Amino acid sequence: MSIWKRKPLNQLLDEASESEKGLKKTLSATGLTALGIGAIIGAGLFSITGLAAATNAGPAITISFLVAAVGCIFAGLCYAEFSSMIPVAGSAYTYSFATMGEFIAWIIGWDLVLEYAVGAATVSISWSRYLGKFLGGYGIHIPDEFMLSPFEGGIINIPAVFIVMLMSLILMRGTKESAFVNGIIVLLKVSVVLIFIAVGWQYIRPENYDPYIPENTGEFGAFGFSGIIRAAAIVFFAYIGFDAVSTAAQEAKNPKRDMPIGILLSLGVCTLLYILFAHVMTGVVNYTAFAGKDGIAPVAVAVENMGHANAAGVIVPAYPWLNNAILLAILAGYASVILVMLMGQSRVFFSMSKDGLMPKIFSEVHPKFRTPAKNNMLFMVLVSIFAAFIPARVVGEMTSIGTLFAFILVCIGVLIMRSKMPEAPRAFRTPLVPLVPILGVGVCLFMMVFLPLDTWIRLIVWMMIGFDLYLFYGMKNSHLNPNGYKAGNYKMVAGSGIGMALALIAVAFVHHEGADDIYLFYFSLIFAAIHLIGYASSYMKKRASI
């Protein structure tokens, strides 16, 4: 058997629930565009944008949003073909299993787990800051030591842990998405953006745009051109959700025409709103105001400065009631986003477990609630730890690099499918192949390169842990390959792991030259050395037995 063995399409159809079969073709280009706008405008815009402006791009954060959108366009067109080939609802893990085989499916699935888990942590940290601002409007103040991580001068972020646990418990008991409630939340999110732009425009101070592109401080990624691109990679988080358009391919009335319209138009509208939002945000208050603990809640900072200075020179908000109303809407919307991210993560892990690639416990269903409760419990603990003790910058950048990596794999997947499965039916075909997939890989990789090296170290470590699980558990318990694998397959997996370990060593040395984080450096070296020995000995032992 082979790690490249694909899951048969008829098996996927058999595994799909009745609700996922025979989906009605009801979505027009307008419906797909509305779906895309509702999915794209989410937590990323209200969370990580301020920090990216304060530490990387300054007012030029508007350019960063444009660069990120370009990467999304190419990836989105590839994602549309990727999903339209598989006529069941599912994630990139499911699609890749049917088109590129088990090993690539594992890599994408493991990466999606990272994206969803740290994404939920990032949103929960931002939710915590907005909650503090909201309660502060009523004279209730939570001490900073209980709202910040130890790396930011606090002890533990209790509100962030609270919202993660609350949403996880709701998931354990079972939840069904209501179209009515979801529609209200989408309306709230879009309304917050439009009101923020409309009200804030009259309080823009031109001096806050000087300089529009702050001069580079001498550090890579700290303003200047490198800062703009690094910020683009960071705010890429704000575009998470656009792929919801592509996953609805099987419900489109005319997918060949409507899919590109829905993807490009929804991205265009949201990019315009994002640019206007960032323009107002950095115009109302100087970008340096978003540094520090409040940068994760940029809307609250900006709204507080929408007013006129009094005799003492202090800005008095013109619409204090609006501030609390917007904060309340963001808090409600955030709760929904966290719920969806935790649900998406658990469902990917559930699917991997059902395929035998993860322990069976993660696909066990609660006898009463009919949910993967143990799965939800595990990630309630994991995401809570991230939210409680990891800085917002770190988890935000990990979300972006995980998403960019997933999009690169999707673009590469289209190239592979065109070569290996040229005759397979496609409801939508990515135009200008191989140009569009290659540009998608290039733009996303370009943004990834500009992310901090410590973020790369964390991604590589996460992927190496994934290789460990696949090599020592998944390959032994795969339902698709019950009779084992050829020696060459072990060579491929172990070789990939060795390559990752060598990459970790190289990145650690480069990062160490420009940073004082000696602990991360030694951890990387020790982690890589242990894995080099483990991968090599495992391969040799398995090869001898075969």
Coordinates of C-alpha atoms in Angstrom, one line a residue:
M1 CA 0.0 0.0 0.0
S2 CA 1.0 3.6 -0.4
I3 CA 0.9 6.9 1.4
W4 CA -0.3 8.4 -1.9
K5 CA -3.3 6.2 -2.0
R6 CA -6.5 8.3 -2.5
K7 CA -9.8 7.7 -0.8
P8 CA -12.3 6.6 -3.4
L9 CA -14.9 9.2 -4.2
N10 CA -17.8 6.7 -3.8
Q11 CA -16.5 6.0 -0.3
L12 CA -16.6 9.7 0.5
L13 CA -20.2 9.8 -0.7
D14 CA -21.1 6.9 1.4
E15 CA -19.6 8.5 4.5
A16 CA -21.4 11.7 3.9
S17 CA -24.6 12.3 5.9
E18 CA -27.9 12.6 4.1
S19 CA -27.9 16.3 4.7
E20 CA -24.7 16.6 2.6
K21 CA -26.1 14.7 -0.4
G22 CA -28.1 16.2 -3.2
L23 CA -27.6 19.8 -2.1
K24 CA -30.0 22.1 -3.9
K25 CA -28.5 24.4 -6.4
T26 CA -30.0 27.6 -5.1
L27 CA -27.1 30.1 -4.9
S28 CA -26.7 32.7 -7.6
A29 CA -23.7 35.0 -8.1
T30 CA -25.4 37.5 -5.8
G31 CA -26.0 34.8 -3.1
L32 CA -22.4 33.6 -3.3
T33 CA -21.1 37.2 -3.0
A34 CA -23.3 37.8 0.1
L35 CA -22.0 34.5 1.6
G36 CA -18.4 35.6 0.9
I37 CA -18.8 39.0 2.5
G38 CA -20.5 37.6 5.6
A39 CA -17.7 35.0 6.0
I40 CA -14.8 37.3 5.3
I41 CA -15.7 40.2 7.5
G42 CA -14.9 38.6 10.8
A43 CA -12.7 38.7 13.8
G44 CA -9.4 39.3 12.1
L45 CA -10.3 42.9 11.1
F46 CA -11.2 43.8 14.7
S47 CA -8.2 42.1 16.3
I48 CA -4.8 42.0 14.8
T49 CA -5.1 45.1 12.5
G50 CA -4.0 47.6 15.2
L51 CA -0.9 45.6 16.2
A52 CA 0.1 45.3 12.5
A53 CA -0.2 49.1 12.1
A54 CA 1.6 49.9 15.3
T55 CA 4.6 47.6 14.8
N56 CA 4.9 47.0 11.1
A57 CA 3.2 49.2 8.5
G58 CA 1.9 52.4 10.1
P59 CA -0.9 54.1 8.1
A60 CA 0.3 52.1 5.1
I61 CA -1.6 49.2 6.6
T62 CA -4.1 50.0 3.8
I63 CA -1.5 48.8 1.2
S64 CA -1.0 45.7 3.3
F65 CA -4.7 44.8 3.0
L66 CA -4.4 45.1 -0.8
V67 CA -1.4 42.9 -1.0
A68 CA -3.1 40.2 1.1
A69 CA -6.2 40.4 -1.1
V70 CA -4.1 39.5 -4.2
G71 CA -2.9 36.3 -2.5
C72 CA -6.5 35.5 -1.6
I73 CA -7.7 35.9 -5.2
F74 CA -5.3 33.3 -6.6
A75 CA -5.8 30.9 -3.8
G76 CA -9.6 31.4 -3.9
L77 CA -9.8 30.4 -7.6
C78 CA -7.7 27.3 -6.9
Y79 CA -9.9 26.5 -3.9
A80 CA -13.0 26.7 -6.0
E81 CA -11.8 23.9 -8.4
F82 CA -10.4 21.9 -5.5
S83 CA -13.8 21.8 -3.7
S84 CA -16.0 21.5 -6.8
M85 CA -14.4 18.2 -7.7
I86 CA -15.7 16.6 -4.5
P87 CA -19.5 16.9 -4.3
V88 CA -19.7 16.7 -0.6
A89 CA -19.4 19.3 2.1
G90 CA -16.0 19.1 3.8
S91 CA -12.7 20.7 4.4
A92 CA -9.4 20.8 2.5
Y93 CA -8.5 17.6 4.4
T94 CA -11.3 15.7 2.8
Y95 CA -10.7 17.1 -0.7
S96 CA -7.0 16.3 -0.6
F97 CA -7.6 12.8 0.6
A98 CA -9.6 12.1 -2.5
T99 CA -7.2 13.9 -4.9
M100 CA -3.7 13.8 -3.6
G101 CA -3.6 10.9 -1.2
E102 CA -3.3 10.2 2.5
F103 CA 0.1 11.8 3.2
I104 CA -0.8 15.2 1.8
A105 CA -4.2 15.0 3.4
W106 CA -2.5 14.5 6.8
I107 CA -0.2 17.5 6.2
I108 CA -3.2 19.7 5.3
G109 CA -5.3 18.4 8.1
W110 CA -2.6 18.9 10.7
D111 CA -2.1 22.4 9.4
L112 CA -5.8 23.2 9.6
V113 CA -5.8 22.1 13.2
L114 CA -3.1 24.7 13.9
E115 CA -5.0 27.4 12.0
Y116 CA -8.3 26.8 13.8
A117 CA -6.8 26.3 17.2
V118 CA -4.6 29.4 17.3
G119 CA -7.2 31.4 15.4
A120 CA -9.7 30.7 18.2
A121 CA -7.0 31.7 20.8
T122 CA -6.3 35.0 18.9
V123 CA -10.0 35.9 18.8
S124 CA -10.5 35.1 22.5
I125 CA -7.6 37.3 23.5
S126 CA -9.1 40.2 21.5
W127 CA -12.5 39.4 23.0
S128 CA -10.9 39.8 26.4
R129 CA -9.6 43.3 25.6
Y130 CA -13.0 44.4 24.1
L131 CA -14.7 43.1 27.2
G132 CA -12.4 45.2 29.4
K133 CA -13.2 48.3 27.3
F134 CA -16.9 47.5 27.5
L135 CA -17.0 47.0 31.2
G136 CA -14.8 50.0 31.7
G137 CA -17.6 52.2 30.2
Y138 CA -19.7 51.2 33.2
G139 CA -17.0 51.7 35.8
I140 CA -16.1 48.1 36.1
H141 CA -12.3 47.4 35.8
I142 CA -10.6 44.1 35.6
P143 CA -7.0 44.2 36.7
D144 CA -4.5 44.0 33.8
E145 CA -2.7 41.1 35.5
F146 CA -5.8 39.0 34.9
M147 CA -6.2 40.1 31.3
L148 CA -2.7 39.7 30.0
S149 CA -0.3 36.9 29.4
P150 CA 2.9 36.6 31.5
F151 CA 4.9 37.7 28.5
E152 CA 2.9 41.0 28.4
G153 CA 3.3 41.8 32.1
G154 CA 0.3 39.9 33.4
I155 CA -0.4 36.6 35.1
I156 CA -3.2 35.0 33.1
N157 CA -5.9 36.1 30.7
I158 CA -8.9 34.9 32.5
P159 CA -11.7 36.4 30.2
A160 CA -10.1 34.7 27.2
V161 CA -10.1 31.4 29.0
F162 CA -13.7 31.9 30.0
I163 CA -15.0 32.5 26.5
V164 CA -13.1 29.5 25.1
M165 CA -14.4 27.2 27.8
L166 CA -18.0 28.6 27.4
M167 CA -18.0 28.1 23.6
S168 CA -16.4 24.6 24.0
L169 CA -19.1 23.5 26.5
I170 CA -21.8 24.7 24.1
L171 CA -20.2 22.6 21.3
M172 CA -20.1 19.6 23.6
R173 CA -23.8 19.8 24.3
G174 CA -24.5 20.2 20.6
T175 CA -25.3 23.3 18.5
K176 CA -27.0 23.9 15.2
E177 CA -26.3 26.9 13.1
S178 CA -29.5 29.0 12.8
A179 CA -29.8 30.9 9.5
F180 CA -31.7 33.6 11.3
V181 CA -29.2 34.1 14.1
N182 CA -26.2 33.8 11.7
G183 CA -27.8 36.4 9.5
I184 CA -28.1 38.8 12.5
I185 CA -24.5 38.3 13.4
V186 CA -23.4 38.9 9.8
L187 CA -25.5 42.1 9.8
L188 CA -23.9 43.2 13.0
K189 CA -20.4 42.7 11.7
V190 CA -21.0 44.5 8.5
S191 CA -22.9 47.3 10.3
V192 CA -20.0 47.8 12.7
V193 CA -17.6 48.3 9.8
L194 CA -19.9 50.7 8.0
I195 CA -20.8 52.8 11.1
F196 CA -17.1 52.9 12.1
I197 CA -16.2 54.3 8.6
A198 CA -19.1 56.7 8.4
V199 CA -18.7 58.2 11.9
G200 CA -14.9 58.1 12.0
W201 CA -14.4 59.8 8.7
Q202 CA -15.4 63.2 10.1
Y203 CA -12.7 62.9 12.9
I204 CA -9.8 62.1 10.7
R205 CA -6.7 64.2 11.5
P206 CA -4.4 64.5 8.4
E207 CA -1.4 64.9 10.6
N208 CA -1.8 61.2 11.6
Y209 CA -0.9 60.1 8.1
D210 CA 2.5 61.9 8.3
P211 CA 4.5 59.9 7.4
Y212 CA 2.2 57.6 5.5
I213 CA 5.0 55.0 5.2
P214 CA 7.1 55.3 8.3
E215 CA 10.8 54.9 7.7
N216 CA 12.3 51.5 8.5
T217 CA 13.8 51.4 11.9
G218 CA 16.7 49.3 10.7
E219 CA 15.0 46.1 11.8
F220 CA 13.5 43.8 9.1
G221 CA 9.7 44.1 9.1
A222 CA 9.6 47.2 11.2
F223 CA 8.1 49.7 8.8
G224 CA 9.2 50.6 5.3
F225 CA 8.6 48.1 2.5
S226 CA 9.4 45.1 4.6
G227 CA 7.0 46.3 7.2
I228 CA 4.2 46.6 4.7
I229 CA 4.7 43.1 3.4
R230 CA 5.0 41.7 6.9
A231 CA 1.8 43.4 7.9
A232 CA 0.1 41.9 4.8
A233 CA 1.1 38.5 6.0
I234 CA -0.2 39.3 9.5
V235 CA -3.5 40.8 8.4
F236 CA -4.1 37.9 6.1
F237 CA -5.9 36.6 9.2
A238 CA -8.6 39.1 8.4
Y239 CA -9.4 37.3 5.1
I240 CA -10.0 33.9 6.7
G241 CA -13.4 32.8 5.6
F242 CA -13.4 33.7 1.9
D243 CA -13.0 30.0 1.1
A244 CA -16.6 29.6 2.3
V245 CA -17.5 30.7 -1.2
S246 CA -15.6 27.8 -2.8
T247 CA -17.0 25.2 -0.5
A248 CA -20.5 26.1 -1.7
A249 CA -19.6 25.2 -5.3
Q250 CA -22.1 22.3 -5.3
E251 CA -24.9 24.6 -4.4
A252 CA -24.3 27.2 -7.1
K253 CA -26.8 27.4 -9.9
N254 CA -24.1 28.0 -12.5
P255 CA -20.8 27.4 -10.9
K256 CA -18.6 27.9 -14.0
R257 CA -19.9 31.5 -14.2
D258 CA -21.0 32.3 -10.6
M259 CA -18.0 30.9 -8.7
P260 CA -15.4 33.4 -10.0
I261 CA -17.9 36.2 -9.7
G262 CA -18.7 35.3 -6.1
I263 CA -15.1 34.9 -5.1
L264 CA -13.7 38.0 -6.8
L265 CA -16.6 40.3 -6.0
S266 CA -16.8 39.4 -2.3
L267 CA -13.0 39.8 -2.1
G268 CA -13.2 43.2 -3.9
V269 CA -16.0 44.5 -1.7
C270 CA -14.3 43.4 1.5
T271 CA -10.9 44.7 0.4
L272 CA -12.5 48.1 -0.2
L273 CA -14.1 48.1 3.2
Y274 CA -10.9 46.9 4.9
I275 CA -8.9 49.7 3.2
L276 CA -11.5 52.3 4.3
F277 CA -11.6 50.8 7.8
A278 CA -7.8 51.0 8.1
H279 CA -7.7 54.5 6.6
V280 CA -10.2 55.8 9.2
M281 CA -8.5 53.8 12.1
T282 CA -5.1 55.3 11.5
G283 CA -6.5 58.7 10.7
V284 CA -8.6 59.1 13.8
V285 CA -5.6 58.3 16.1
N286 CA -1.9 58.0 15.4
Y287 CA -0.8 54.4 14.6
T288 CA 1.5 54.4 17.6
A289 CA -1.6 54.4 19.9
F290 CA -2.2 50.8 18.9
A291 CA 1.0 49.5 20.4
G292 CA 0.8 47.4 23.6
K293 CA -2.1 45.7 25.2
D294 CA -4.8 47.7 23.5
G295 CA -3.6 47.0 20.0
I296 CA -5.6 43.8 19.9
A297 CA -8.8 45.9 20.3
P298 CA -8.2 48.7 17.7
V299 CA -11.8 49.6 17.2
A300 CA -12.2 50.5 20.9
V301 CA -9.1 52.7 20.8
A302 CA -10.2 54.5 17.7
V303 CA -13.8 55.1 18.8
E304 CA -12.5 56.6 22.1
N305 CA -10.7 59.2 19.9
M306 CA -13.7 60.1 17.8
G307 CA -14.5 63.5 19.3
H308 CA -13.0 66.9 20.0
A309 CA -10.4 67.9 22.6
N310 CA -11.6 69.8 25.7
A311 CA -9.8 72.7 27.4
A312 CA -7.3 70.2 29.0
G313 CA -6.5 68.8 25.6
V314 CA -8.2 65.5 26.3
I315 CA -10.3 63.9 23.6
V316 CA -14.0 63.7 24.6
P317 CA -15.8 61.0 22.6
A318 CA -18.7 62.5 20.6
Y319 CA -20.7 59.3 20.7
P320 CA -20.0 57.5 24.0
W321 CA -23.1 55.4 23.6
L322 CA -21.9 54.4 20.1
N323 CA -18.7 53.0 21.6
N324 CA -20.5 50.6 23.9
A325 CA -23.0 49.6 21.2
I326 CA -20.1 48.8 18.8
L327 CA -18.2 46.9 21.5
L328 CA -21.3 44.9 22.4
A329 CA -21.8 44.0 18.7
I330 CA -18.2 42.9 18.4
L331 CA -18.4 40.8 21.6
A332 CA -21.4 39.0 20.3
G333 CA -19.9 38.5 16.8
Y334 CA -16.6 37.2 18.4
A335 CA -18.4 34.6 20.4
S336 CA -19.9 33.2 17.2
V337 CA -16.5 33.2 15.4
I338 CA -14.8 31.4 18.3
L339 CA -17.6 28.8 18.2
V340 CA -17.2 28.2 14.5
M341 CA -13.4 28.0 14.7
L342 CA -13.5 25.5 17.5
M343 CA -16.2 23.5 15.6
G344 CA -14.1 23.5 12.4
Q345 CA -11.0 22.3 14.3
S346 CA -12.9 19.5 16.1
R347 CA -14.5 18.3 12.8
V348 CA -11.1 18.1 11.1
F349 CA -9.7 16.1 14.0
F350 CA -12.8 14.0 14.0
S351 CA -12.4 13.1 10.3
M352 CA -8.7 12.3 10.8
S353 CA -9.6 10.0 13.7
K354 CA -12.3 8.3 11.6
D355 CA -9.7 7.5 9.0
G356 CA -7.5 5.9 11.7
L357 CA -4.8 8.5 11.5
M358 CA -5.5 9.8 15.0
P359 CA -6.6 7.8 18.2
K360 CA -10.1 6.5 18.1
I361 CA -11.1 8.5 21.2
F362 CA -11.3 11.7 19.1
S363 CA -14.0 10.3 16.9
E364 CA -16.1 8.9 19.7
V365 CA -19.5 10.5 19.9
H366 CA -21.2 11.4 23.2
P367 CA -24.1 9.0 23.8
K368 CA -26.5 11.7 24.8
F369 CA -25.4 14.9 22.9
R370 CA -24.1 13.1 19.8
T371 CA -21.1 15.3 19.6
P372 CA -17.3 14.5 19.7
A373 CA -17.2 15.7 23.3
K374 CA -13.7 14.3 24.1
N375 CA -12.4 16.0 21.1
N376 CA -13.9 19.3 22.2
M377 CA -12.5 18.8 25.7
L378 CA -9.0 18.3 24.5
F379 CA -9.0 21.5 22.4
M380 CA -10.8 23.4 25.1
V381 CA -7.7 22.8 27.3
L382 CA -5.2 23.4 24.5
V383 CA -6.8 26.6 23.2
S384 CA -7.4 27.9 26.7
I385 CA -3.6 27.5 27.5
F386 CA -2.8 29.4 24.3
A387 CA -5.3 32.2 25.2
A388 CA -4.2 32.4 28.8
F389 CA -0.4 32.5 28.5
I390 CA 0.6 33.3 24.9
P391 CA 0.8 36.9 23.6
A392 CA -1.7 38.0 20.9
R393 CA 1.1 38.8 18.4
V394 CA 2.4 35.2 18.5
V395 CA -0.9 33.4 18.1
G396 CA -2.1 35.9 15.5
E397 CA 1.0 35.3 13.4
M398 CA 0.7 31.6 13.8
T399 CA -2.8 31.7 12.5
S400 CA -1.7 33.7 9.4
I401 CA 1.3 31.5 8.6
G402 CA -0.9 28.4 9.0
T403 CA -3.5 29.8 6.7
L404 CA -0.9 30.9 4.1
F405 CA 0.6 27.4 4.2
A406 CA -2.8 25.8 3.7
F407 CA -3.5 28.0 0.7
I408 CA -0.1 27.1 -0.9
L409 CA -0.9 23.4 -0.6
V410 CA -4.3 24.0 -2.2
C411 CA -2.6 25.8 -5.1
I412 CA -0.1 23.0 -5.6
G413 CA -3.0 20.6 -5.3
V414 CA -4.7 22.1 -8.4
L415 CA -1.4 21.6 -10.4
I416 CA -1.2 18.0 -9.3
M417 CA -4.9 17.3 -10.0
R418 CA -4.6 18.7 -13.6
S419 CA -1.7 16.3 -14.2
K420 CA -3.0 13.2 -12.4
M421 CA -6.7 13.6 -12.9
P422 CA -7.2 15.6 -16.1
E423 CA -10.5 14.0 -17.0
A424 CA -12.2 14.2 -13.5
P425 CA -15.4 16.2 -13.7
R426 CA -15.1 19.8 -12.3
A427 CA -18.0 22.2 -11.7
F428 CA -15.5 25.0 -11.9
R429 CA -12.1 25.1 -13.6
T430 CA -9.4 27.5 -12.3
P431 CA -8.5 29.8 -15.2
L432 CA -5.0 30.2 -16.7
V433 CA -3.5 27.0 -15.2
P434 CA -0.6 26.8 -14.4
L435 CA -0.2 30.6 -14.1
V436 CA -2.9 31.2 -11.5
P437 CA -1.8 28.4 -9.1
I438 CA 1.9 29.3 -9.5
L439 CA 1.1 33.0 -8.7
G440 CA -1.0 31.8 -5.7
V441 CA 2.0 29.9 -4.4
G442 CA 4.4 32.7 -5.1
V443 CA 2.3 35.5 -3.5
C444 CA 1.5 33.4 -0.4
L445 CA 5.0 32.2 0.0
F446 CA 6.3 35.8 -0.5
M447 CA 4.1 36.9 2.5
M448 CA 5.2 34.0 4.6
V449 CA 8.9 34.9 4.1
F450 CA 8.3 38.3 5.6
L451 CA 6.8 36.9 8.8
P452 CA 9.1 36.8 11.8
L453 CA 11.5 33.9 12.0
D454 CA 10.2 32.8 15.4
T455 CA 6.8 32.3 13.8
W456 CA 8.5 30.0 11.2
I457 CA 10.2 28.1 14.0
R458 CA 6.8 27.4 15.7
L459 CA 5.3 26.3 12.4
I460 CA 8.1 23.9 11.7
V461 CA 7.9 22.5 15.2
W462 CA 4.2 22.0 14.8
M463 CA 4.6 20.2 11.5
M464 CA 7.4 18.0 12.9
I465 CA 5.0 16.9 15.7
G466 CA 2.6 16.1 13.0
F467 CA 5.2 13.9 11.2
D468 CA 5.8 12.2 14.5
L469 CA 2.2 11.3 14.9
Y470 CA 1.8 10.1 11.4
L471 CA 5.0 8.1 11.3
F472 CA 4.5 6.4 14.7
Y473 CA 0.7 6.1 14.9
G474 CA -1.1 7.1 11.7
M475 CA 0.8 4.8 9.4
K476 CA 0.2 1.8 11.8
N477 CA -3.5 2.4 12.1
S478 CA -4.7 3.8 8.8
H479 CA -8.0 2.4 7.6
L480 CA -7.1 3.0 4.0
N481 CA -3.8 1.1 4.2
P482 CA -4.5 -1.8 6.7
N483 CA -1.8 -4.0 5.3
G484 CA 1.0 -1.6 5.8
Y485 CA 3.2 0.4 3.5
K486 CA 6.1 -0.1 1.1
A487 CA 9.6 0.7 2.4
G488 CA 9.8 3.7 0.0
N489 CA 6.8 5.3 1.9
Y490 CA 8.7 5.2 5.2
K491 CA 11.6 6.7 3.4
M492 CA 9.5 9.6 2.1
V493 CA 7.9 10.4 5.5
A494 CA 11.1 10.0 7.5
G495 CA 13.0 12.0 4.8
S496 CA 10.4 14.8 5.0
G497 CA 10.9 14.8 8.8
I498 CA 14.7 15.0 8.4
G499 CA 14.2 17.9 6.0
M500 CA 12.0 19.7 8.5
A501 CA 14.6 19.1 11.3
L502 CA 17.4 20.5 9.1
A503 CA 15.2 23.5 8.2
L504 CA 14.5 24.1 11.9
I505 CA 18.2 24.2 12.7
A506 CA 18.9 26.6 9.8
V507 CA 16.0 29.0 10.8
A508 CA 17.1 28.8 14.5
F509 CA 20.6 29.9 13.6
V510 CA 19.5 32.7 11.4
H511 CA 16.9 33.9 14.0
H512 CA 19.5 33.7 16.8
E513 CA 21.8 36.1 15.0
G514 CA 19.3 38.9 15.3
A515 CA 17.5 38.1 18.5
D516 CA 18.3 37.5 22.2
D517 CA 15.9 34.6 22.6
I518 CA 18.5 32.1 23.6
Y519 CA 15.9 29.7 25.1
L520 CA 14.1 29.3 21.7
F521 CA 17.4 28.8 20.0
Y522 CA 18.5 25.9 22.3
F523 CA 15.0 24.4 22.3
S524 CA 15.1 24.3 18.5
L525 CA 18.5 22.7 18.3
I526 CA 17.6 20.0 20.9
F527 CA 14.2 19.4 19.3
A528 CA 15.8 19.0 15.9
A529 CA 18.6 16.7 17.1
I530 CA 16.2 14.3 18.9
H531 CA 14.1 14.1 15.7
L532 CA 17.0 13.6 13.4
I533 CA 18.0 10.6 15.4
G534 CA 14.4 9.3 15.8
Y535 CA 13.6 9.6 12.1
A536 CA 16.8 8.0 10.9
S537 CA 16.6 5.1 13.4
S538 CA 13.0 4.5 12.7
Y539 CA 13.5 4.3 9.0
M540 CA 16.5 2.0 9.2
K541 CA 14.7 -0.3 11.6
K542 CA 11.6 -0.4 9.5
R543 CA 13.6 -0.9 6.3
A544 CA 15.4 -3.9 7.8
S545 CA 12.1 -5.5 8.9
I546 CA 10.7 -5.1 5.4

